[in-house]
Short mmCIF file of C-alpha atoms in Angstrom, two decimals:
data_model
loop_
_atom_site.label_atom_id
_atom_site.label_comp_id
_atom_site.label_asym_id
_atom_site.label_seq_id
_atom_site.Cartn_x
_atom_site.Cartn_y
_atom_site.Cartn_z
CA MET A 1415 22.38 -23.62 20.58
CA THR A 1416 21.40 -19.95 20.90
CA ALA A 1417 18.18 -19.40 22.84
CA PRO A 1418 15.35 -17.84 20.80
CA ILE A 1419 14.67 -14.17 21.42
CA VAL A 1420 10.96 -14.87 20.87
CA ARG A 1421 9.11 -17.97 22.05
CA VAL A 1422 5.31 -18.09 21.71
CA SER A 1423 3.52 -21.14 23.12
CA GLY A 1424 -0.17 -22.06 22.80
CA LEU A 1425 -1.24 -18.45 22.19
CA ARG A 1426 -5.00 -17.80 22.07
CA VAL A 1427 -6.39 -14.28 21.64
CA ALA A 1428 -10.06 -13.25 21.47
CA TYR A 1429 -11.88 -9.95 21.03
CA GLY A 1430 -14.52 -8.87 23.55
CA THR A 1431 -16.74 -11.67 24.84
CA SER A 1432 -16.56 -13.64 21.59
CA ALA A 1433 -15.92 -17.37 21.91
CA HIS A 1434 -14.10 -17.20 18.57
CA HIS A 1435 -10.32 -16.94 18.85
CA ALA A 1436 -8.66 -14.54 16.40
CA VAL A 1437 -5.43 -16.37 17.26
CA ASP A 1438 -5.98 -20.02 18.13
CA GLY A 1439 -3.10 -22.06 19.52
CA VAL A 1440 -0.09 -20.43 17.85
CA ASP A 1441 3.44 -21.68 18.60
CA LEU A 1442 6.36 -19.68 17.23
CA GLU A 1443 10.08 -19.28 17.86
CA VAL A 1444 12.48 -16.74 16.35
CA ALA A 1445 16.24 -16.95 16.90
CA PRO A 1446 18.69 -14.04 16.91
CA GLY A 1447 19.73 -13.22 13.36
CA GLU A 1448 16.73 -15.04 11.88
CA ILE A 1449 14.09 -13.51 9.58
CA VAL A 1450 10.68 -15.15 9.86
CA SER A 1451 7.79 -14.05 7.63
CA ILE A 1452 4.18 -14.53 8.71
CA VAL A 1453 1.84 -14.62 5.72
CA GLY A 1454 -1.88 -15.07 5.23
CA GLU A 1455 -5.02 -13.29 4.10
CA SER A 1456 -6.64 -10.38 5.93
CA GLY A 1457 -8.25 -11.75 9.08
CA SER A 1458 -5.89 -14.73 9.32
CA GLY A 1459 -4.58 -13.55 12.70
CA LYS A 1460 -1.06 -12.54 11.70
CA SER A 1461 -1.29 -8.89 12.86
CA THR A 1462 -3.06 -9.90 16.09
CA THR A 1463 -0.22 -12.35 16.78
CA VAL A 1464 2.48 -9.68 16.52
CA ALA A 1465 0.35 -7.13 18.40
CA ALA A 1466 0.17 -9.58 21.32
CA LEU A 1467 3.92 -10.15 21.00
CA ILE A 1468 4.72 -6.47 21.64
CA GLY A 1469 1.88 -5.68 24.05
CA LEU A 1470 -0.14 -3.59 21.60
CA LEU A 1471 -3.41 -5.51 21.44
CA PRO A 1472 -6.32 -3.13 20.80
CA GLU A 1473 -8.87 -2.39 23.48
CA GLY A 1474 -11.22 -5.34 23.94
CA ALA A 1475 -8.69 -7.95 22.87
CA ARG A 1476 -7.01 -10.17 25.43
CA VAL A 1477 -4.77 -13.19 25.70
CA HIS A 1478 -6.90 -16.13 26.88
CA GLU A 1479 -4.17 -18.75 27.01
CA GLY A 1480 -0.51 -19.23 26.33
CA SER A 1481 2.78 -17.51 26.93
CA ILE A 1482 4.89 -14.98 25.02
CA GLU A 1483 8.55 -14.82 26.00
CA VAL A 1484 10.67 -11.94 24.70
CA ASP A 1485 14.34 -12.19 25.60
CA GLY A 1486 13.45 -14.80 28.24
CA VAL A 1487 10.68 -12.77 29.94
CA ASP A 1488 7.00 -13.73 29.68
CA VAL A 1489 5.24 -10.47 28.68
CA VAL A 1490 1.73 -11.82 29.30
CA GLY A 1491 0.48 -10.23 32.51
CA LEU A 1492 3.31 -7.70 32.84
CA ASP A 1493 2.15 -4.27 33.98
CA GLU A 1494 2.46 -1.47 31.43
CA LYS A 1495 5.55 0.10 33.01
CA ALA A 1496 7.51 -3.16 33.17
CA LEU A 1497 6.43 -4.10 29.65
CA ARG A 1498 7.48 -0.73 28.27
CA ARG A 1499 10.87 -0.95 30.00
CA LEU A 1500 11.49 -4.45 28.60
CA LEU A 1501 10.39 -3.74 25.05
CA ALA A 1502 11.94 -0.26 24.73
CA GLY A 1503 15.45 -1.65 24.89
CA THR A 1504 14.74 -4.77 22.86
CA VAL A 1505 12.06 -4.28 20.21
CA GLY A 1506 11.72 -1.93 17.25
CA TYR A 1507 8.19 -1.84 15.84
CA VAL A 1508 7.25 -0.80 12.30
CA PRO A 1509 3.45 -0.35 12.05
CA GLN A 1510 1.52 -0.68 8.82
CA ASP A 1511 -0.16 2.72 8.52
CA PRO A 1512 2.14 5.78 8.64
CA THR A 1513 -0.87 8.11 8.31
CA ILE A 1514 -1.93 7.42 11.90
CA SER A 1515 1.48 6.46 13.32
CA LEU A 1516 3.37 9.73 12.75
CA ASP A 1517 2.62 12.92 14.69
CA PRO A 1518 1.23 15.37 12.11
CA VAL A 1519 2.38 18.46 14.04
CA GLN A 1520 6.03 17.43 14.36
CA THR A 1521 8.60 17.26 11.60
CA VAL A 1522 9.72 13.78 10.65
CA GLY A 1523 13.24 14.67 11.73
CA SER A 1524 12.16 15.65 15.23
CA GLN A 1525 10.37 12.31 15.60
CA ILE A 1526 13.57 10.41 14.80
CA ASP A 1527 15.58 12.84 16.99
CA GLU A 1528 13.35 11.88 19.93
CA VAL A 1529 14.39 8.21 19.70
CA PHE A 1530 18.07 9.14 19.94
CA ARG A 1531 17.33 11.45 22.91
CA LEU A 1532 15.38 8.75 24.78
CA HIS A 1533 18.04 6.08 24.23
CA GLY A 1534 20.97 8.43 24.88
CA SER A 1535 22.98 6.59 22.25
CA VAL A 1536 24.17 9.74 20.45
CA PRO A 1537 25.54 13.03 21.87
CA ARG A 1538 22.92 15.78 21.69
CA SER A 1539 25.09 17.83 19.34
CA ALA A 1540 25.16 14.92 16.87
CA ILE A 1541 21.46 13.94 16.98
CA ARG A 1542 20.41 15.88 13.86
CA ASP A 1543 23.24 14.38 11.79
CA ALA A 1544 22.35 10.90 13.09
CA SER A 1545 18.70 11.37 12.09
CA ILE A 1546 19.69 12.55 8.62
CA ALA A 1547 21.92 9.46 8.31
CA ILE A 1548 18.92 7.27 9.23
CA LEU A 1549 16.77 8.92 6.55
CA ARG A 1550 19.50 8.32 4.00
CA ARG A 1551 19.88 4.73 5.20
CA VAL A 1552 16.22 3.92 4.44
CA GLY A 1553 16.48 5.38 0.94
CA ILE A 1554 14.96 8.84 1.34
CA ASP A 1555 16.31 11.38 -1.15
CA ARG A 1556 17.48 14.83 0.01
CA PRO A 1557 17.43 13.77 3.68
CA GLU A 1558 18.62 17.18 4.88
CA VAL A 1559 15.45 18.73 3.41
CA ARG A 1560 13.12 15.89 4.43
CA HIS A 1561 14.34 16.15 8.04
CA GLY A 1562 12.57 19.51 8.34
CA GLN A 1563 9.34 18.47 6.60
CA TYR A 1564 6.05 17.37 8.16
CA PRO A 1565 4.45 13.97 7.43
CA HIS A 1566 1.78 15.45 5.15
CA GLU A 1567 4.52 16.89 2.92
CA LEU A 1568 5.87 13.41 2.14
CA SER A 1569 4.45 10.66 -0.04
CA GLY A 1570 2.95 7.55 1.58
CA GLY A 1571 6.03 5.52 0.73
CA MET A 1572 8.34 8.11 2.27
CA ARG A 1573 6.27 8.17 5.46
CA GLN A 1574 6.57 4.40 5.68
CA ARG A 1575 10.35 4.69 5.35
CA VAL A 1576 10.36 7.23 8.20
CA LEU A 1577 8.63 4.65 10.43
CA ILE A 1578 11.27 2.09 9.51
CA GLY A 1579 13.96 4.67 10.31
CA ILE A 1580 12.41 5.33 13.74
CA ALA A 1581 12.56 1.59 14.47
CA LEU A 1582 16.19 1.36 13.37
CA ALA A 1583 17.23 4.40 15.42
CA GLY A 1584 16.71 2.48 18.68
CA ARG A 1585 19.19 -0.25 17.61
CA PRO A 1586 16.79 -3.04 18.67
CA ARG A 1587 17.59 -6.74 19.07
CA LEU A 1588 14.22 -7.64 17.56
CA ILE A 1589 12.34 -5.83 14.78
CA VAL A 1590 8.63 -6.54 14.40
CA ALA A 1591 7.46 -5.17 11.07
CA ASP A 1592 3.75 -5.29 10.19
CA GLU A 1593 3.41 -4.87 6.41
CA PRO A 1594 6.41 -2.49 6.30
CA THR A 1595 6.80 -2.47 2.51
CA SER A 1596 3.17 -2.44 1.31
CA GLY A 1597 3.41 1.22 0.29
CA LEU A 1598 6.94 1.09 -1.14
CA ASP A 1599 8.06 0.78 -4.73
CA VAL A 1600 10.20 -2.22 -5.59
CA THR A 1601 13.56 -0.41 -5.64
CA VAL A 1602 13.07 1.32 -2.28
CA GLN A 1603 11.54 -1.90 -0.94
CA LYS A 1604 14.76 -3.63 -1.95
CA THR A 1605 16.85 -0.96 -0.17
CA VAL A 1606 14.85 -1.29 3.05
CA LEU A 1607 14.80 -5.09 2.99
CA ASP A 1608 18.53 -5.16 2.22
CA GLU A 1609 18.96 -3.13 5.42
CA LEU A 1610 16.90 -5.60 7.48
CA VAL A 1611 18.84 -8.54 6.03
CA ALA A 1612 22.14 -6.80 6.85
CA LEU A 1613 21.00 -6.18 10.45
CA ALA A 1614 20.09 -9.84 10.83
CA ARG A 1615 23.32 -11.07 9.23
CA ASP A 1616 25.84 -8.63 10.71
CA GLU A 1617 24.34 -7.69 14.09
CA GLY A 1618 22.21 -10.71 14.94
CA VAL A 1619 18.94 -8.76 14.94
CA ALA A 1620 15.88 -11.01 14.77
CA VAL A 1621 13.12 -9.94 12.38
CA VAL A 1622 9.45 -10.91 12.42
CA LEU A 1623 8.00 -9.75 9.11
CA VAL A 1624 4.23 -9.72 8.61
CA THR A 1625 3.49 -9.40 4.92
CA HIS A 1626 0.91 -10.17 2.26
CA ASP A 1627 3.69 -10.07 -0.35
CA LEU A 1628 4.76 -13.68 -0.75
CA GLY A 1629 7.51 -12.59 -3.15
CA VAL A 1630 9.12 -10.61 -0.33
CA ALA A 1631 8.65 -13.54 2.05
CA HIS A 1632 10.31 -15.90 -0.46
CA ASP A 1633 13.31 -13.65 -1.09
CA ARG A 1634 14.03 -12.39 2.42
CA SER A 1635 13.08 -15.05 4.96
CA GLN A 1636 14.76 -18.10 6.37
CA ARG A 1637 11.34 -19.42 7.38
CA ILE A 1638 7.75 -18.76 6.32
CA VAL A 1639 4.79 -19.22 8.67
CA VAL A 1640 1.40 -19.47 6.92
CA MET A 1641 -1.68 -18.51 8.95
CA GLN A 1642 -5.34 -19.13 8.18
CA LYS A 1643 -8.28 -18.41 10.49
CA GLY A 1644 -6.03 -17.83 13.49
CA ARG A 1645 -3.98 -20.98 13.12
CA ILE A 1646 -0.63 -21.89 11.60
CA VAL A 1647 -1.39 -24.27 8.73
CA GLU A 1648 2.14 -24.56 7.35
CA GLU A 1649 5.66 -23.64 8.38
CA GLY A 1650 9.05 -24.31 6.88
CA PRO A 1651 12.09 -22.99 4.99
CA ALA A 1652 11.06 -20.27 2.52
CA ALA A 1653 12.28 -22.03 -0.61
CA GLY A 1654 10.71 -25.32 0.47
CA VAL A 1655 7.30 -23.79 1.16
CA PHE A 1656 7.27 -22.23 -2.30
CA ARG A 1657 8.52 -25.27 -4.18
CA SER A 1658 6.48 -27.90 -2.35
CA PRO A 1659 3.58 -26.28 -0.46
CA ALA A 1660 1.84 -28.95 1.62
CA HIS A 1661 -1.43 -27.19 2.48
CA PRO A 1662 -4.11 -26.31 -0.12
CA TYR A 1663 -4.40 -22.79 1.34
CA THR A 1664 -0.68 -22.20 0.85
CA ARG A 1665 -0.96 -23.41 -2.74
CA ARG A 1666 -3.82 -20.94 -3.39
CA LEU A 1667 -1.81 -18.04 -1.95
CA ILE A 1668 1.24 -18.86 -4.03
CA ALA A 1669 -0.82 -19.23 -7.20
CA ALA A 1670 -2.19 -15.69 -6.70
CA VAL A 1671 1.26 -14.02 -6.47
CA PRO A 1672 1.61 -11.53 -9.36
CA THR A 1673 4.88 -12.22 -11.20
CA LEU A 1674 6.27 -11.55 -14.65
CA ALA A 1675 5.24 -15.12 -15.55
CA HIS A 1676 1.62 -14.57 -14.50
CA PRO A 1677 -0.91 -14.57 -17.38
CA VAL A 1678 -2.14 -11.03 -18.03
CA LEU A 1679 -5.71 -10.24 -17.01
CA ARG A 1680 -6.20 -7.75 -19.83
CA PRO A 1681 -5.28 -8.99 -23.32
CA PRO A 1682 -3.20 -6.62 -25.49
CA ALA A 1683 -5.26 -4.08 -27.46
CA ARG A 1684 -5.59 -5.10 -31.12
CA GLU A 1685 -5.89 -1.57 -32.47
CA ASP A 1686 -4.03 1.68 -32.00
CA PRO A 1687 -5.82 4.18 -29.73
CA PRO A 1688 -8.10 6.69 -31.48
CA ALA A 1689 -6.59 9.97 -32.68
CA GLU A 1690 -8.58 11.97 -30.12
CA PRO A 1691 -8.02 10.40 -26.69
CA VAL A 1692 -10.38 10.69 -23.74
CA LEU A 1693 -7.57 12.16 -21.63
CA ARG A 1694 -4.66 14.26 -22.88
CA ALA A 1695 -2.07 16.06 -20.74
CA GLU A 1696 0.63 18.30 -22.22
CA GLY A 1697 3.67 19.83 -20.56
CA ILE A 1698 2.47 19.24 -16.98
CA ARG A 1699 4.68 20.81 -14.35
CA LYS A 1700 3.97 21.19 -10.63
CA THR A 1701 6.18 23.12 -8.22
CA PHE A 1702 5.63 23.24 -4.45
CA ARG A 1703 7.05 25.98 -2.24
CA LEU A 1704 8.60 24.42 0.86
CA SER A 1705 9.58 26.29 3.99
CA GLY A 1706 11.82 24.98 6.71
CA ALA A 1707 14.43 25.83 9.31
CA ARG A 1708 16.93 26.66 6.55
CA GLY A 1709 14.61 28.86 4.51
CA ALA A 1710 12.19 28.41 1.63
CA ARG A 1711 12.87 26.45 -1.53
CA ASP A 1712 11.00 25.10 -4.56
CA LEU A 1713 10.36 21.38 -5.04
CA VAL A 1714 9.49 20.30 -8.59
CA ALA A 1715 7.17 17.30 -8.13
CA VAL A 1716 6.15 16.91 -11.80
CA ASP A 1717 8.42 18.14 -14.57
CA ASP A 1718 7.12 18.47 -18.14
CA ILE A 1719 5.06 15.29 -18.47
CA SER A 1720 2.76 14.66 -21.43
CA LEU A 1721 0.47 11.66 -21.93
CA ALA A 1722 -2.68 10.46 -23.70
CA VAL A 1723 -5.18 7.72 -22.87
CA GLY A 1724 -7.50 6.33 -25.53
CA ARG A 1725 -11.13 5.40 -24.97
CA GLY A 1726 -11.47 2.10 -23.13
CA ARG A 1727 -7.71 1.88 -22.52
CA THR A 1728 -5.72 1.65 -19.30
CA LEU A 1729 -2.52 3.64 -18.82
CA GLY A 1730 -0.28 2.32 -16.06
CA ILE A 1731 1.96 4.91 -14.37
CA VAL A 1732 4.84 3.46 -12.38
CA GLY A 1733 7.70 4.95 -10.43
CA GLU A 1734 9.32 5.15 -7.03
CA SER A 1735 7.71 6.73 -4.01
CA GLY A 1736 8.18 10.48 -4.36
CA SER A 1737 8.55 10.26 -8.15
CA GLY A 1738 5.51 12.51 -8.62
CA LYS A 1739 3.04 9.91 -9.85
CA SER A 1740 0.36 10.64 -7.20
CA THR A 1741 0.72 14.40 -7.74
CA LEU A 1742 0.32 13.78 -11.46
CA ALA A 1743 -2.80 11.67 -10.77
CA ARG A 1744 -4.39 14.48 -8.74
CA ILE A 1745 -3.65 16.95 -11.53
CA LEU A 1746 -5.26 14.62 -14.08
CA ALA A 1747 -8.33 14.36 -11.84
CA GLY A 1748 -8.60 18.14 -11.47
CA LEU A 1749 -7.92 17.94 -7.72
CA THR A 1750 -4.63 19.87 -7.96
CA GLU A 1751 -3.80 22.79 -10.24
CA PRO A 1752 -0.67 22.38 -12.39
CA THR A 1753 1.93 25.15 -12.28
CA GLU A 1754 2.25 24.80 -16.05
CA GLY A 1755 0.60 22.73 -18.77
CA THR A 1756 -2.90 21.63 -19.72
CA VAL A 1757 -5.15 18.66 -19.04
CA ARG A 1758 -8.04 17.94 -21.41
CA LEU A 1759 -10.90 15.51 -20.91
CA ASP A 1760 -12.72 14.84 -24.18
CA GLY A 1761 -11.12 18.01 -25.51
CA ARG A 1762 -12.23 20.23 -22.61
CA ASP A 1763 -9.61 22.07 -20.56
CA VAL A 1764 -9.87 20.78 -16.99
CA ALA A 1765 -7.88 23.60 -15.34
CA GLY A 1766 -9.54 26.37 -17.35
CA ALA A 1767 -13.11 25.18 -16.74
CA GLY A 1768 -15.63 27.47 -15.05
CA ARG A 1769 -17.48 26.52 -11.90
CA ARG A 1770 -20.37 24.77 -13.66
CA GLU A 1771 -18.06 22.99 -16.13
CA ARG A 1772 -15.73 21.93 -13.33
CA ARG A 1773 -18.63 20.37 -11.45
CA GLU A 1774 -19.56 18.36 -14.54
CA LEU A 1775 -15.93 17.33 -15.01
CA ARG A 1776 -15.84 16.10 -11.42
CA ARG A 1777 -18.77 13.89 -12.29
CA GLN A 1778 -16.93 12.46 -15.30
CA VAL A 1779 -13.67 11.75 -13.44
CA GLN A 1780 -13.67 9.56 -10.34
CA TYR A 1781 -10.75 8.72 -8.05
CA VAL A 1782 -10.05 5.51 -6.09
CA TYR A 1783 -7.53 6.05 -3.30
CA GLN A 1784 -4.88 3.73 -1.92
CA ASN A 1785 -6.37 3.49 1.56
CA PRO A 1786 -10.12 2.79 1.43
CA PHE A 1787 -10.48 3.01 5.20
CA ALA A 1788 -9.26 6.62 5.17
CA SER A 1789 -11.46 7.58 2.20
CA LEU A 1790 -14.75 6.07 3.47
CA ASP A 1791 -16.66 7.86 6.24
CA PRO A 1792 -16.70 5.35 9.15
CA ARG A 1793 -20.01 6.81 10.44
CA PHE A 1794 -21.93 6.05 7.24
CA THR A 1795 -23.46 2.76 6.19
CA VAL A 1796 -22.10 1.29 2.96
CA GLU A 1797 -25.39 2.22 1.28
CA ARG A 1798 -24.93 5.87 2.24
CA VAL A 1799 -21.25 5.82 1.21
CA ILE A 1800 -22.06 4.56 -2.29
CA ALA A 1801 -25.13 6.77 -2.68
CA GLU A 1802 -23.27 9.93 -1.56
CA PRO A 1803 -22.19 10.99 -5.09
CA LEU A 1804 -25.72 10.37 -6.38
CA THR A 1805 -27.12 12.56 -3.61
CA ALA A 1806 -24.53 15.29 -4.22
CA PHE A 1807 -25.43 15.45 -7.92
CA ARG A 1808 -29.17 15.03 -7.24
CA VAL A 1809 -29.46 11.88 -9.29
CA GLY A 1810 -32.82 10.15 -8.79
CA ASP A 1811 -34.94 9.88 -5.66
CA ARG A 1812 -34.24 7.78 -2.58
CA ALA A 1813 -35.77 4.60 -4.04
CA THR A 1814 -33.83 5.02 -7.31
CA ARG A 1815 -30.58 5.56 -5.45
CA ARG A 1816 -31.21 2.48 -3.31
CA ARG A 1817 -31.71 0.37 -6.44
CA ARG A 1818 -28.55 1.84 -7.95
CA VAL A 1819 -26.57 0.92 -4.80
CA ALA A 1820 -27.87 -2.65 -5.05
CA GLU A 1821 -26.77 -2.79 -8.71
CA LEU A 1822 -23.31 -1.50 -7.85
CA LEU A 1823 -22.83 -3.95 -4.98
CA ASP A 1824 -23.71 -6.75 -7.38
CA LEU A 1825 -21.30 -5.30 -9.97
CA VAL A 1826 -18.39 -5.40 -7.50
CA ALA A 1827 -19.40 -8.87 -6.23
CA LEU A 1828 -20.49 -7.88 -2.72
CA PRO A 1829 -23.58 -9.40 -1.04
CA SER A 1830 -26.60 -7.12 -0.63
CA ASP A 1831 -26.50 -7.24 3.19
CA VAL A 1832 -23.19 -5.31 3.09
CA ALA A 1833 -25.30 -2.18 2.40
CA ARG A 1834 -26.39 -2.09 6.04
CA ARG A 1835 -22.88 -2.38 7.49
CA THR A 1836 -20.31 0.34 8.14
CA PRO A 1837 -16.78 0.32 6.64
CA VAL A 1838 -15.34 -0.65 10.04
CA ALA A 1839 -17.17 -4.00 9.81
CA LEU A 1840 -15.59 -4.89 6.45
CA SER A 1841 -12.26 -6.40 5.45
CA GLY A 1842 -9.70 -4.37 3.50
CA GLY A 1843 -10.68 -6.05 0.23
CA GLN A 1844 -14.38 -5.41 0.85
CA ARG A 1845 -13.72 -1.75 1.66
CA GLN A 1846 -11.78 -1.34 -1.59
CA ARG A 1847 -14.71 -2.86 -3.50
CA VAL A 1848 -17.03 -0.35 -1.83
CA ALA A 1849 -14.68 2.47 -2.88
CA ILE A 1850 -14.78 1.20 -6.48
CA ALA A 1851 -18.59 0.95 -6.39
CA ARG A 1852 -18.83 4.54 -5.16
CA ALA A 1853 -16.48 5.70 -7.94
CA LEU A 1854 -18.71 3.98 -10.53
CA ALA A 1855 -21.99 5.38 -9.16
CA LEU A 1856 -22.06 8.39 -11.52
CA GLU A 1857 -20.99 6.37 -14.59
CA PRO A 1858 -17.75 8.33 -15.11
CA ARG A 1859 -15.77 8.51 -18.35
CA LEU A 1860 -12.42 8.26 -16.58
CA LEU A 1861 -11.36 6.28 -13.51
CA ILE A 1862 -8.10 7.16 -11.74
CA LEU A 1863 -6.82 4.45 -9.40
CA ASP A 1864 -3.99 5.45 -7.07
CA GLU A 1865 -2.32 2.29 -5.67
CA PRO A 1866 -5.71 0.56 -5.38
CA VAL A 1867 -4.38 -2.88 -4.39
CA SER A 1868 -1.04 -2.21 -2.66
CA ALA A 1869 -2.48 -2.77 0.84
CA LEU A 1870 -4.34 -6.00 -0.04
CA ASP A 1871 -3.15 -9.57 0.39
CA VAL A 1872 -2.41 -11.45 -2.81
CA SER A 1873 -5.63 -13.45 -3.10
CA VAL A 1874 -7.85 -10.41 -2.48
CA GLN A 1875 -5.57 -8.34 -4.73
CA GLU A 1876 -6.13 -10.78 -7.58
CA GLN A 1877 -9.91 -10.65 -7.03
CA VAL A 1878 -9.95 -6.84 -7.12
CA LEU A 1879 -7.76 -6.71 -10.24
CA ARG A 1880 -10.03 -9.18 -12.03
CA LEU A 1881 -13.01 -7.09 -10.92
CA LEU A 1882 -11.47 -3.89 -12.31
CA VAL A 1883 -10.73 -5.52 -15.66
CA SER A 1884 -14.22 -7.02 -16.00
CA VAL A 1885 -15.94 -3.76 -14.97
CA GLN A 1886 -13.82 -1.76 -17.38
CA GLU A 1887 -14.64 -4.08 -20.26
CA GLU A 1888 -18.34 -4.17 -19.38
CA LEU A 1889 -18.68 -0.39 -19.04
CA GLY A 1890 -16.08 0.71 -21.61
CA LEU A 1891 -14.21 2.76 -19.00
CA THR A 1892 -10.96 4.61 -19.58
CA SER A 1893 -8.58 4.40 -16.65
CA VAL A 1894 -5.24 5.52 -15.25
CA PHE A 1895 -3.68 2.93 -12.92
CA ILE A 1896 -1.00 4.27 -10.55
CA SER A 1897 1.27 1.71 -8.91
CA HIS A 1898 4.79 1.04 -7.68
CA ASP A 1899 4.32 -2.66 -8.53
CA LEU A 1900 5.31 -3.40 -12.13
CA ALA A 1901 4.05 -6.98 -11.93
CA VAL A 1902 0.56 -5.65 -11.13
CA VAL A 1903 0.73 -2.93 -13.81
CA ARG A 1904 1.62 -5.56 -16.40
CA LEU A 1905 -1.57 -7.50 -15.60
CA VAL A 1906 -4.03 -4.67 -16.31
CA SER A 1907 -2.45 -1.99 -18.53
CA ASP A 1908 -2.45 -1.36 -22.29
CA GLU A 1909 0.34 1.24 -22.09
CA VAL A 1910 2.89 2.12 -19.42
CA LEU A 1911 4.46 5.45 -18.43
CA VAL A 1912 7.59 5.20 -16.27
CA VAL A 1913 8.25 8.23 -14.03
CA GLN A 1914 11.46 9.09 -12.19
CA GLY A 1915 12.13 12.26 -10.23
CA GLY A 1916 9.03 13.93 -11.67
CA ARG A 1917 9.96 13.24 -15.30
CA ALA A 1918 8.74 10.62 -17.77
CA VAL A 1919 11.72 8.45 -18.70
CA GLU A 1920 9.99 5.80 -20.81
CA ALA A 1921 6.57 5.14 -22.33
CA GLY A 1922 5.06 2.56 -24.67
CA ARG A 1923 2.89 -0.51 -25.01
CA THR A 1924 3.02 -2.69 -21.93
CA GLN A 1925 4.50 -5.78 -23.56
CA GLU A 1926 7.19 -3.72 -25.31
CA ILE A 1927 8.22 -2.06 -22.04
CA PHE A 1928 8.49 -5.41 -20.26
CA ASP A 1929 10.13 -7.31 -23.11
CA ALA A 1930 12.68 -4.65 -24.11
CA PRO A 1931 12.99 -1.81 -21.58
CA GLN A 1932 15.10 1.03 -22.99
CA HIS A 1933 15.89 3.07 -19.89
CA ALA A 1934 18.23 1.94 -17.10
CA TYR A 1935 15.69 3.01 -14.47
CA THR A 1936 12.98 0.79 -16.01
CA ARG A 1937 15.40 -2.13 -16.05
CA ALA A 1938 16.23 -1.48 -12.38
CA LEU A 1939 12.51 -1.52 -11.48
CA LEU A 1940 12.05 -4.82 -13.31
CA ASP A 1941 15.13 -6.38 -11.73
CA ALA A 1942 13.91 -5.43 -8.25
CA ILE A 1943 10.56 -7.26 -8.52
CA PRO A 1944 10.57 -9.78 -5.64
CA GLY A 1945 9.71 -13.45 -5.84
CA PRO A 1946 10.94 -16.53 -7.69
CA ARG A 1947 11.88 -16.02 -11.33
CA ASP A 1948 10.77 -19.45 -12.55
CA ASP A 1949 7.29 -20.89 -12.85
CA VAL A 1950 7.10 -22.02 -9.21
CA THR A 1951 4.24 -19.58 -8.49
CA ARG A 1952 2.00 -21.24 -11.06
CA ARG A 1953 2.16 -24.71 -9.49
#
């Protein structure tokens, strides 16, 4: 029998002087060629487990007990130099957040080039071509152009694919991937996961996949490990865990997985939208001028898109990473000027508004970003974060604003004592609720949500989606919901706009799009949704 490349025994990890163990007695083995998914809610200990595995525990965290063998060597207690030497030739790591993991002052191509230079696996004259091949391999379009771009010039999903490419460039024997597909659309996610499966099958690479997406875990793993409160509560073959989950926690997680069989959270609208919508965009086009080693060129991010959103309705916009949907969202919010076209909010031209009108429009349109941690000031208390828009627009006095913050925390189902904490002390789901509360502070007419749940585990994701639907119905909000996840869009949207390569390829009522998609691209997106296709997730 082949020896495991990873063997974890009795692992206990704690932070600071706390007696509480973030990881409490974990045993885990991974064989060459095996894909093992670790699933669980935020705070379950799954990321701490893999951080200990590759020697990347944050400052203040330490292994109290147990052993971690990688390729037969116990890494616990190794000095930094020996650990780096061992892991560099064995492990490829894909971190969760590309925003802080890529060097912002180096092109993405140069960061992949560096891996080839360090490993010496490719002649220097061939390094650029090898890097371009890696970018193509992880599904990035126009890799020759992307090679010369900086991280900020790429979408979040593209940056995540660059991180995966960096890991693959070292030809590792073990890949540790911490939420590697959370920012990817389903078709690119399929491309990347197909690549990991091929590496495991054809080259014997072991894969440890940390994910909150149980559909991905079901489709791509030989085994699933379920963690709760630092402990493994269930482990077994992927299909078996889904069909006959033994632990109540596992059953709750599986029940929360959004699938095409999941009951919608927002019932279909009974009436057609009013003739004069809250939001109307016509002929939107956005061109960016890119400069690189091979000269300047134009990139058309949004190409002649028109849309309308009726009062109290939700428009879901779906498409692959880099399809232009986030650029379109920023144009709709008045944060980016279109090259051509008009955007009207209640009949008023957003782009053509004067300074005073634009300020009022900003009050009427609020934006919820994908990453709440990056959009909330870590120095502020939650109370100050939520009250910031009220202060900026001089709404009420201090006592009034404090009462309004309390109302908003109650609206988003957060306890009142959260007001005194900082965003760092909150979970990902709590931070996203704070971001939603802040967006609602000024009672906007339009809410634009850009991938608001893609980084959340399934149970928290379901809570936030239910919250958004209930708040929208209670306040009569109009919203635009941007997502790469069609199963999520189906749950909350009245209409859907499908975007590919900057162009709208299909639009219509949600149920019509899902029941009878007309465009091949829409059908491909639907076919790529991970997870079981029967009713197993509802058991």
